[in-house]
Amino acid sequence: MRLLVIEDDTEVAAFVAKGLEELGHTVDRAADGKEGLFLATTERYDALIVDRMLPVVDGLTIVQTLRAADDPVPILILSALGEVDDRVKGLRAGGDDYLVKPFAFSELSARLDALLRRSRTADAPEVQLQVEDLVMDRLARDVRRGGTAIELKPREFRLLEYLMRHAGQVVTRTMLLERVWDYHFDPQTNVIDVHISRLRAKIDKDFDRPLLKTVRGAGYRLG
Amino acid sequence: MDRLRVIRTSTFQLTLLYATFFALSITILAGFLYWSTIGYMQRQTDATIEAEVTGLAEQYRSLRLLGLVRVIRERIEANPDSGAIYLFADRNYKPLAGNLDRWPELASRADGWYSFRHRTRRGDVAARARVFALPEGLVLLVGREIADLDRTASIFLNALAWGGGIAFILSLLGGVLMSSNVLRRVEQINATTHRIISGDLSGRVQSRGTGDEFDELADNFNRMLDEIERLLSRVRHVGDSIAHDLRTPLTRLRNSLDEAARMDNPIDARQRIEDALADADGLLRTFSALLRIANIESGSYAGDQQRVSMRVLVEDAVELYQALADERHVLLSASCSADGHVCGDRDLLFQLLVNLIDNAVKYTPEGGRIEVELAEHAQCVVLRVADSGPGIPAELRERVLDSFYRLDSSRHAPGNGLGLSLVKAVADYHGAVLSLGDNRPGLEVEVRFPRGDVIH
């Protein structure tokens, strides 16, 4: 994938670029908003990573400009510590996701994967999701593994649905809180873990091959 | 205190303005008095003269020349010192009768009113007279000495000038006195302010105890200083706490990295580095929570204000924590008797709920229970989170809301000591009242939000 990182903090930019290159992406870097906007409008990228506060042209302005020109490129906005609450503004400006610095690289890559996947599978909400022998019928709200029906509570259903949509990808705890519970907050305890272990008990317990895996220091992965 | 400063004070300038208005109104009043007394007397004199002229003209018509001469002589003889002036003259202004020996020097000889100096045995006297032409070229002059009237008028004007002048000077003096008094008290406040600016926060303005507006100002000023001092000491406390509370995880972080650096086995080293990362994340979470509290408390938080149903938030939060509570064998239940609409920020309100429930789950022993209740009153939405844990002693309930304050009994529990501070900040942000009580046993936290569907 070809990515553009617009970030004036050279240390953060190098950290992000290095990590993404290790994952096999091609990364371009811009150190100010003007250069970033120029690159974003003249080259084709699969996703942009844009810092909120940039010299010359502000990060939000870049996002707004691209969206005003109907550019659908997925954008992940970065913001400094303590600006948590600018999130609403960032998303409203047209950003697809929002991440507060400093962040674990695993969080960035998980979110980026989710963005890239979303733009590829665009807006075709499949009725049926399948990961190996686990099948979900979204309309009938029916989940089966190897033909055995699995009883799920509504929230567990949504949790599994999200994991299945991002099968093979790492999904972090905050992503789950934001997407499955739809709240943006700082969980005091790893309250998500209990929900995951309950779900795991339902879909993996009686089967030899576990589907739902814990990725140390990052989150979870299905399949 | 230099003299120019008194003149520059607003009190003095006000007094000056006031004195000017005062002098002006005295002048107008005196003018009116003058017109109504001296003027009245002048008009009386004129009326008398006019009546006499009319009377004498009448006499002339019926008694002719000799008759008029006789009447005039009789009048003069009857009352020689009355100050009345008569002169009856022929066409060449030669006197025929009267108490003037010749026609006086008047501005003109035509009919009308004249003022002139009249020579008598007592010297020159001011007089006023009316000249009236009779048939056949004869002229009649009737007048009055007006020396008394003149004297009265000049005394009056004198008194007026002196009185006005003295009143003006007195009010100016009063102004200087008043301004220097005000100035002294303002100087006192200024001196205290200067002391504070130069770093001595203990300075206070003295109040006289008279309860006037300067005392009120001094009291308010002192209260403001008390508040600043309190806030400063709180900041200092938070600073100390940060240093103290972050030392442990920082030390642990450093030790992990140190160990990792000395390890030969990369798998063990990796384990240490992951521990270090977890500690670093914990530290960052603490900082982020601190910044968030500061952001909300300073009022610079720019979240979304919308109508939020607390019932939905309570149900979601309880559902989120249900699994954790089950695992710990704690009974977590919610009862909402209303939708509880509140105007505010959905994510912040959810954070408040999560922090309260999280605390309750953390401190409630196995077999205990936690109740989350939502009720709607006429003016407020009341959220109540009660647990059956150890509770908080009454005297410490205020303190646990301070950043980093942790009960000694909970030092071992996970957390950063910011949970309730954030709850307090969010409650304040929404204009809600937070109160901690005794659930006998356990802690009861009550948050009273203003209703979002009622106009306050």
XYZ file of C-alpha atoms in Angstrom:
679
model
C 0.000 0.000 0.000
C 1.145 3.533 -0.667
C 0.784 5.831 2.324
C 1.434 9.507 3.062
C 2.465 10.646 6.520
C 2.019 14.397 7.110
C 3.693 15.137 10.437
C 6.019 17.948 11.492
C 7.475 16.104 14.485
C 10.383 14.293 12.775
C 10.664 11.757 15.559
C 7.020 10.684 15.340
C 7.175 10.751 11.524
C 10.275 8.528 11.490
C 8.722 6.133 14.029
C 5.523 5.815 12.016
C 7.255 5.575 8.639
C 9.736 2.962 9.807
C 7.000 0.808 11.321
C 4.819 1.033 8.223
C 7.739 0.240 5.908
C 8.501 -2.840 8.002
C 4.927 -3.946 7.326
C 5.638 -3.661 3.610
C 4.023 -0.309 2.840
C 5.540 2.443 0.716
C 5.625 5.623 2.764
C 5.984 9.263 1.647
C 6.576 11.934 4.259
C 5.665 15.621 4.371
C 6.861 17.885 7.174
C 4.333 20.699 6.770
C 0.737 21.131 5.758
C 1.426 22.833 2.447
C 3.744 20.134 1.171
C 1.372 17.493 2.515
C -1.648 18.978 0.756
C 0.375 19.262 -2.468
C 1.386 15.592 -2.340
C -2.081 14.434 -1.331
C -3.691 16.214 -4.288
C -1.090 15.312 -6.933
C -0.250 11.711 -6.043
C -2.446 8.688 -5.417
C -2.333 7.223 -1.937
C -4.220 4.375 -0.300
C -4.414 6.249 3.008
C -3.191 9.421 4.713
C -1.922 9.858 8.250
C -2.307 13.546 9.121
C -1.221 15.370 12.254
C -3.826 17.757 13.645
C -1.453 20.679 14.272
C 0.822 21.435 11.333
C 2.865 24.421 10.228
C 1.608 26.506 7.257
C -1.606 24.562 6.611
C -3.471 23.014 9.540
C -4.249 19.291 9.539
C -8.012 19.785 9.686
C -7.819 22.168 6.719
C -6.085 19.478 4.671
C -8.834 17.001 5.512
C -11.571 19.516 4.715
C -9.908 20.507 1.438
C -9.601 16.898 0.279
C -13.184 16.109 1.261
C -14.451 19.249 -0.452
C -12.788 17.943 -3.628
C -14.633 14.605 -3.151
C -11.411 12.728 -2.474
C -12.492 9.567 -0.615
C -8.961 8.584 0.496
C -9.057 7.124 4.043
C -7.575 9.587 6.544
C -6.300 8.868 10.028
C -5.854 12.022 12.121
C -3.187 12.204 14.814
C -3.473 14.601 17.716
C -1.264 15.562 20.624
C -1.781 14.258 24.144
C -4.562 16.032 25.970
C -6.412 17.059 22.843
C -8.575 13.966 23.212
C -11.661 16.041 23.005
C -10.900 17.511 19.599
C -11.868 14.114 18.292
C -15.370 15.210 17.373
C -13.991 18.124 15.351
C -11.523 15.850 13.578
C -14.160 13.343 12.572
C -16.600 16.045 11.595
C -14.002 17.605 9.302
C -13.986 14.331 7.371
C -11.343 12.223 9.089
C -12.089 8.493 9.183
C -10.366 7.770 12.461
C -8.596 9.609 15.221
C -5.612 8.635 17.312
C -4.056 10.482 20.226
C -0.277 10.744 20.556
C 1.673 9.064 21.951
C 0.279 5.763 20.722
C 1.508 2.220 20.490
C 2.494 1.378 16.940
C 0.216 -1.661 17.111
C -2.744 0.675 17.694
C -1.845 2.741 14.622
C -1.348 -0.270 12.392
C -4.570 -1.909 13.585
C -6.560 1.231 12.865
C -4.860 1.723 9.535
C -5.652 -1.865 8.528
C -9.276 -1.305 9.431
C -9.343 1.852 7.287
C -7.678 0.192 4.302
C -10.009 -2.786 4.503
C -13.032 -0.541 4.756
C -12.095 1.372 1.637
C -11.536 -1.861 -0.297
C -14.758 -3.580 0.672
C -16.451 -0.202 0.334
C -20.135 -0.146 1.146
C -21.279 -3.641 0.355
C -22.579 -4.881 3.708
C -22.529 -8.600 3.271
C -25.458 -10.499 4.641
C -23.280 -13.480 5.422
C -19.879 -13.359 7.060
C -17.612 -16.354 7.236
C -14.321 -17.042 8.963
C -13.197 -20.609 8.449
C -16.067 -22.749 9.781
C -17.670 -19.876 11.693
C -20.640 -18.438 9.789
C -22.790 -15.447 10.665
C -26.073 -14.622 8.999
C -26.589 -10.961 9.782
C -30.230 -10.837 8.731
C -31.360 -13.954 10.597
C -29.005 -13.030 13.449
C -27.836 -16.593 13.370
C -24.308 -17.770 14.224
C -23.061 -21.292 13.575
C -19.721 -22.950 13.892
C -19.292 -26.217 12.014
C -23.078 -26.365 11.749
C -23.667 -26.010 15.507
C -25.821 -23.032 16.408
C -24.278 -20.582 18.911
C -26.497 -18.512 21.202
C -25.235 -14.899 21.453
C -26.460 -11.877 23.365
C -26.987 -8.750 21.231
C -23.715 -7.128 22.301
C -21.777 -10.361 21.771
C -23.302 -10.553 18.327
C -22.076 -7.045 17.494
C -18.664 -7.825 18.945
C -18.337 -10.969 16.857
C -19.663 -9.169 13.782
C -16.959 -6.511 14.104
C -14.251 -9.131 14.635
C -15.455 -11.109 11.630
C -15.491 -8.037 9.415
C -11.882 -7.487 10.402
C -10.911 -11.139 10.318
C -7.181 -11.673 10.129
C -6.516 -8.161 11.407
C -5.459 -7.050 14.816
C -8.262 -5.190 16.564
C -7.358 -3.152 19.655
C -9.420 -2.762 22.812
C -10.094 0.931 22.217
C -11.241 0.151 18.681
C -13.747 -2.312 20.110
C -14.992 0.194 22.670
C -15.419 2.829 19.973
C -16.968 0.608 17.328
C -18.913 -2.003 19.266
C -19.952 0.003 22.322
C -19.916 3.288 20.446
C -18.419 5.304 23.298
C -15.134 7.100 23.313
C -13.757 6.965 26.819
C -10.842 5.774 28.866
C -11.691 2.381 30.389
C -10.326 2.163 33.903
C -9.907 -1.601 33.797
C -9.610 -3.948 30.868
C -13.314 -4.457 30.963
C -13.282 -5.586 27.320
C -11.201 -8.642 28.160
C -14.053 -10.203 30.113
C -16.413 -9.771 27.175
C -13.854 -11.328 24.853
C -13.329 -14.308 27.131
C -17.102 -14.855 27.292
C -17.342 -14.723 23.517
C -14.359 -17.032 23.265
C -16.073 -19.494 25.605
C -19.027 -19.580 23.223
C -17.279 -19.839 19.878
C -14.038 -21.677 20.709
C -14.650 -23.833 23.763
C -15.976 -26.957 22.101
C -13.699 -26.759 19.079
C -10.147 -27.894 18.583
C -8.974 -24.916 16.616
C -9.293 -21.621 18.529
C -10.378 -18.755 16.277
C -10.204 -15.786 18.626
C -6.608 -15.054 19.538
C -5.068 -12.559 21.901
C -2.237 -10.547 20.364
C 0.102 -9.575 23.155
C 0.451 -5.884 23.751
C -1.984 -5.062 20.935
C -5.434 -6.609 21.089
C -7.273 -9.491 19.457
C -7.442 -11.216 16.129
C -10.109 -13.500 14.729
C -8.958 -16.254 12.370
C 0.588 61.525 48.468
C 1.295 64.342 46.035
C -1.260 67.033 45.446
C -1.675 66.464 41.744
C -2.954 62.973 42.398
C -5.856 64.349 44.412
C -6.814 66.518 41.453
C -6.581 63.535 39.082
C -8.842 61.327 41.184
C -12.292 60.674 39.873
C -13.841 61.713 43.200
C -12.260 65.144 42.968
C -13.290 65.572 39.376
C -16.806 64.600 40.316
C -16.760 67.127 43.150
C -15.534 69.830 40.788
C -18.372 69.090 38.440
C -20.777 69.043 41.341
C -19.458 72.385 42.687
C -19.914 73.970 39.287
C -23.486 72.784 39.075
C -24.045 73.926 42.641
C -22.729 77.434 41.897
C -24.800 77.602 38.738
C -27.981 76.662 40.568
C -27.255 79.214 43.310
C -26.887 81.891 40.610
C -30.176 80.917 39.001
C -31.924 80.872 42.372
C -30.479 84.277 43.286
C -31.468 85.674 39.889
C -35.004 84.573 40.549
C -34.947 86.083 44.075
C -33.554 89.354 42.639
C -36.226 89.523 39.989
C -38.999 88.772 42.466
C -37.875 91.222 45.213
C -35.852 94.131 43.764
C -37.736 93.840 40.491
C -40.998 93.862 42.353
C -40.016 97.005 44.221
C -38.995 98.707 40.973
C -42.249 97.759 39.356
C -44.120 99.116 42.391
C -42.306 102.459 42.102
C -43.042 102.622 38.389
C -46.686 101.851 39.021
C -46.922 104.623 41.659
C -45.312 107.145 39.293
C -47.587 106.079 36.480
C -50.651 106.495 38.724
C -49.505 109.940 39.801
C -48.857 111.046 36.210
C -52.322 109.881 35.212
C -53.791 111.656 38.238
C -51.993 114.975 37.549
C -52.904 114.861 33.845
C -56.510 114.492 34.952
C -56.128 117.517 37.263
C -54.745 119.565 34.355
C -57.704 118.704 32.152
C -60.193 119.883 34.773
C -58.285 122.644 36.620
C -56.012 123.853 33.817
C -52.539 125.280 34.288
C -52.977 127.186 37.559
C -54.887 124.350 39.155
C -52.110 121.881 38.378
C -49.445 124.275 39.724
C -51.384 124.509 42.972
C -51.900 120.734 43.295
C -48.158 120.123 42.767
C -47.204 122.703 45.368
C -49.641 121.224 47.840
C -48.218 117.733 47.344
C -44.634 118.926 47.839
C -45.519 120.878 50.943
C -47.573 118.064 52.416
C -44.635 115.671 52.285
C -41.352 117.458 51.574
C -39.018 114.471 52.330
C -40.941 111.718 50.616
C -38.390 111.505 47.828
C -41.063 112.349 45.302
C -39.939 114.534 42.395
C -42.277 116.827 40.490
C -41.556 119.258 37.696
C -44.163 121.102 35.626
C -42.570 123.062 32.765
C -43.598 125.138 29.739
C -42.738 124.407 26.116
C -39.186 125.704 26.633
C -38.734 123.425 29.646
C -38.802 126.355 32.006
C -40.083 125.180 35.406
C -43.590 126.410 36.356
C -43.862 124.373 39.532
C -42.103 121.477 41.292
C -39.169 120.660 43.550
C -36.535 120.740 40.773
C -35.112 124.162 39.989
C -34.426 123.279 36.352
C -35.131 120.566 33.784
C -32.722 117.672 34.499
C -30.281 116.353 31.964
C -32.083 113.470 30.418
C -31.180 111.311 27.428
C -34.087 112.845 25.540
C -37.055 115.091 26.114
C -39.710 112.868 24.604
C -42.390 110.997 26.554
C -41.121 107.956 28.456
C -39.161 106.583 31.377
C -35.762 107.954 32.435
C -33.109 107.253 35.071
C -30.926 110.160 36.160
C -28.807 111.619 38.949
C -30.744 114.075 41.006
C -28.957 116.807 42.992
C -30.363 117.434 46.470
C -29.148 118.892 49.717
C -27.998 115.413 50.669
C -25.936 115.172 47.480
C -26.447 113.281 44.230
C -29.226 110.745 44.409
C -30.355 108.195 41.824
C -33.840 108.853 40.555
C -36.361 107.495 38.126
C -38.920 109.561 36.364
C -41.679 109.620 33.764
C -42.009 112.463 31.281
C -45.525 113.146 30.067
C -46.520 115.737 27.442
C -49.640 117.762 28.287
C -51.616 119.709 25.657
C -50.338 123.163 24.491
C -46.669 122.086 24.711
C -46.591 121.828 28.480
C -44.492 119.000 29.997
C -44.912 117.125 33.253
C -42.138 115.099 34.943
C -42.973 112.857 37.915
C -40.261 110.773 39.612
C -38.972 109.073 42.742
C -35.595 108.955 44.392
C -34.514 105.329 44.224
C -31.362 105.452 46.360
C -32.792 102.943 48.896
C -33.732 100.532 46.163
C -30.282 100.819 44.616
C -28.592 100.212 47.947
C -30.744 97.131 48.596
C -29.921 95.793 45.164
C -26.174 96.257 45.612
C -26.222 94.625 49.074
C -28.136 91.769 47.560
C -25.682 91.358 44.695
C -22.747 91.580 47.090
C -24.185 88.906 49.330
C -24.819 86.796 46.308
C -21.235 87.091 45.009
C -19.706 86.332 48.403
C -22.120 83.565 49.253
C -21.692 81.883 45.883
C -17.916 82.199 46.027
C -17.723 80.777 49.541
C -20.073 77.931 48.672
C -17.946 77.089 45.635
C -14.711 77.148 47.615
C -16.233 75.100 50.410
C -17.451 72.422 48.050
C -14.024 72.317 46.392
C -12.407 71.894 49.796
C -14.906 69.151 50.592
C -13.992 67.514 47.299
C -10.287 67.543 48.109
C -11.006 66.118 51.535
C -13.286 63.404 50.205
C -10.954 62.466 47.365
C -7.929 62.234 49.601
C -9.907 60.005 51.908
C -10.976 57.758 49.038
C -7.495 57.946 47.574
C -5.958 56.800 50.835
C -8.080 53.680 50.892
C -7.456 52.936 47.227
C -3.727 53.441 47.869
C -3.963 50.831 50.587
C -5.446 48.314 48.163
C -2.833 49.260 45.571
C -0.030 48.763 48.047
C -1.340 45.274 48.870
C -1.642 44.480 45.176
C 1.957 45.541 44.615
C 3.089 43.294 47.420
C 1.233 40.378 45.865
C 2.611 41.112 42.407
C 6.082 41.021 43.861
C 5.368 37.526 45.172
C 4.156 37.887 48.754
C 0.734 36.224 48.677
C 0.104 36.662 52.390
C -0.773 40.370 52.100
C -4.381 41.347 52.894
C -6.229 44.629 52.736
C -7.405 45.922 56.099
C -11.073 46.656 56.385
C -12.281 49.356 58.754
C -15.236 47.363 59.925
C -17.688 50.079 58.949
C -19.291 47.861 56.346
C -19.105 50.526 53.640
C -18.382 49.764 50.014
C -14.636 50.015 50.562
C -14.866 47.403 53.269
C -16.868 45.270 50.885
C -14.224 45.749 48.204
C -11.479 44.890 50.677
C -13.385 41.789 51.825
C -13.965 40.603 48.266
C -10.356 41.299 47.430
C -9.224 39.287 50.435
C -11.580 36.454 49.587
C -10.191 36.396 46.067
C -6.682 36.177 47.505
C -7.729 33.341 49.805
C -9.126 31.473 46.804
C -5.927 32.056 44.814
C -3.872 30.820 47.724
C -6.081 27.763 48.073
C -5.795 26.994 44.356
C -2.044 27.482 44.438
C -1.670 25.094 47.320
C -3.848 22.612 45.461
C -1.636 22.935 42.399
C 1.362 22.422 44.643
C -0.319 19.379 46.142
C -1.028 17.952 42.685
C 2.568 18.647 41.682
C 3.875 16.866 44.757
C 1.477 13.982 44.191
C 2.514 13.628 40.560
C 6.137 13.484 41.602
C 5.343 10.995 44.337
C 2.882 8.760 42.518
C 4.771 8.613 39.265
C 8.041 7.738 40.905
C 7.035 4.121 41.493
C 6.004 3.271 37.903
C 8.969 5.249 36.536
C 11.353 3.316 38.748
C 9.750 0.064 37.670
C 10.011 1.124 34.043
C 13.654 1.989 34.439
C 14.412 -1.298 36.207
C 12.694 -3.345 33.510
C 14.715 -1.654 30.786
C 17.883 -1.985 32.820
C 17.286 -5.701 33.264
C 16.421 -6.105 29.585
C 19.663 -4.413 28.583
C 21.656 -6.894 30.650
C 19.822 -10.027 29.505
C 21.386 -12.484 27.088
C 18.201 -14.374 26.272
C 16.217 -12.273 23.756
C 12.917 -13.879 24.780
C 13.358 -12.837 28.434
C 14.540 -9.415 27.339
C 11.458 -9.018 25.204
C 9.281 -9.900 28.198
C 10.966 -7.139 30.247
C 10.533 -4.625 27.441
C 6.850 -5.459 27.219
C 6.553 -4.883 30.979
C 8.280 -1.554 30.473
C 5.850 -0.684 27.656
C 2.903 -1.505 29.903
C 4.321 0.803 32.586
C 4.901 3.556 30.043
C 1.318 3.186 28.808
C 0.080 3.419 32.390
C 2.065 6.610 32.891
C 0.733 8.078 29.679
C -2.825 7.205 30.719
C -2.272 9.026 33.995
C -0.963 12.098 32.181
C -3.767 11.982 29.697
C -6.331 11.756 32.516
C -4.660 14.717 34.258
C -4.704 16.801 31.098
C -8.280 15.818 30.491
C -9.335 16.913 33.984
C -7.427 20.177 33.553
C -9.026 20.682 30.157
C -12.545 20.139 31.513
C -11.960 22.183 34.683
C -10.490 25.144 32.801
C -13.608 25.304 30.658
C -11.633 25.004 27.425
C -13.185 21.620 26.692
C -14.989 21.845 23.376
C -17.188 18.799 23.354
C -20.548 18.179 21.803
C -23.512 19.513 23.740
C -26.615 17.514 23.084
C -29.656 16.062 24.767
C -28.578 12.760 26.242
C -30.755 10.071 27.755
C -29.029 8.975 30.946
C -31.107 5.790 30.887
C -29.351 4.653 27.704
C -25.950 5.501 29.175
C -26.707 3.698 32.455
C -27.937 0.606 30.639
C -24.901 0.545 28.349
C -22.425 1.098 31.184
C -24.025 -1.544 33.374
C -24.074 -3.955 30.448
C -20.382 -3.195 29.836
C -19.490 -3.961 33.460
C -21.928 -6.810 34.008
C -19.469 -9.421 32.805
C -16.715 -8.092 35.046
C -19.060 -7.955 38.044
C -20.249 -11.530 37.377
C -16.660 -12.676 37.268
C -16.037 -11.118 40.655
C -19.301 -12.481 42.061
C -20.703 -9.032 42.660
C -24.350 -8.336 41.918
C -24.606 -5.317 39.617
C -28.100 -4.040 38.933
C -29.611 -0.994 37.301
C -33.019 0.517 37.871
C -34.118 3.457 35.811
C -37.485 4.991 36.578
C -37.211 7.554 33.785
C -35.299 8.456 30.636
C -33.449 11.136 32.579
C -32.660 13.578 29.804
C -29.584 15.667 30.498
C -27.967 18.293 28.331
C -24.311 17.490 27.879
C -21.509 15.532 26.323
C -22.345 11.851 25.791
C -18.784 10.552 25.986
C -17.966 12.546 29.137
C -21.154 11.414 30.863
C -20.384 7.832 29.943
C -16.887 8.298 31.357
C -18.427 9.555 34.611
C -20.647 6.470 34.839
C -17.817 4.115 33.968
C -15.557 5.648 36.614
C -18.229 5.319 39.300
C -19.154 1.755 38.386
C -15.506 0.797 37.964
C -14.713 2.107 41.449
C -17.666 0.234 42.895
C -16.667 -3.038 41.211
C -13.079 -2.544 42.346
C -13.905 -2.016 46.020
C -16.928 -4.241 46.530
C -15.972 -7.593 48.039
C -17.166 -10.910 46.645
C -20.852 -11.478 47.318
C -21.514 -7.763 47.545
C -23.884 -5.751 45.410
C -23.883 -2.543 43.408
C -26.994 -0.596 42.565
C -27.173 2.006 39.847
C -30.355 4.042 40.008
C -31.717 6.785 37.848
C -34.646 8.929 38.888
C -36.209 12.094 37.562
C -37.382 14.910 39.800
C -39.120 18.164 38.954
C -35.873 20.053 38.402
C -33.179 17.409 38.266
C -32.106 13.987 37.130
C -30.580 12.021 39.983
C -28.015 9.313 39.371
C -27.122 7.125 42.318
C -24.370 4.520 42.413
C -24.252 2.627 45.680
C -22.096 -0.311 46.661
C -21.688 -2.546 49.694
C -17.921 -2.084 49.921
C -15.951 -0.551 52.768
C -17.172 2.988 51.965
C -15.291 6.195 52.729
C -15.110 7.731 56.232
C -17.229 10.903 56.373
C -14.264 13.184 57.083
C -12.423 12.000 53.968
C -15.308 12.213 51.486
C -14.316 15.688 50.304
C -10.658 14.806 49.980
C -11.106 11.777 47.736
C -12.298 14.193 45.048
C -8.843 15.795 44.979
C -6.472 14.562 42.310
C -4.217 11.701 43.430
C -5.813 11.382 46.823
C -6.162 7.724 47.714
C -7.274 6.131 50.921
C -4.479 4.209 52.600
C -6.666 1.114 52.464
C -6.864 1.313 48.674
C -3.204 1.933 47.894
C -2.816 -1.651 46.687
C -5.778 -1.432 44.280
C -5.094 -0.657 40.637
C -5.805 2.890 39.500
C -4.207 6.283 39.432
C -6.207 8.161 42.033
C -7.825 10.324 39.362
C -11.095 8.485 38.844
C -13.231 10.519 41.233
C -11.455 13.773 40.295
C -12.551 13.186 36.729
C -16.084 12.413 37.935
C -16.076 15.682 39.869
C -14.762 17.620 36.858
C -17.405 16.122 34.545
C -20.167 16.763 37.091
C -19.071 20.396 37.501
C -18.856 20.772 33.740
C -22.507 19.735 33.481
C -23.622 21.935 36.360
C -24.355 18.816 38.392
C -23.950 18.438 42.142
C -21.836 15.513 43.296
C -22.252 14.174 46.805
C -20.751 11.197 48.597
C -22.677 9.476 51.338
C -22.900 6.400 53.485
C -24.752 3.383 52.069
C -24.505 1.556 55.421
C -22.331 -0.227 54.616
C -20.593 1.050 51.523
C -20.287 4.160 49.478
C -23.177 6.003 47.947
C -22.442 8.512 45.208
C -25.191 10.802 44.078
C -25.027 13.112 41.073
C -27.825 15.635 40.587
C -27.978 16.898 37.013
C -30.131 19.783 35.915
C -32.827 18.352 33.679
C -32.046 18.669 29.986
C -35.697 18.964 28.945
C -36.606 21.750 31.358
C -35.685 25.334 30.718
C -33.824 26.688 33.717
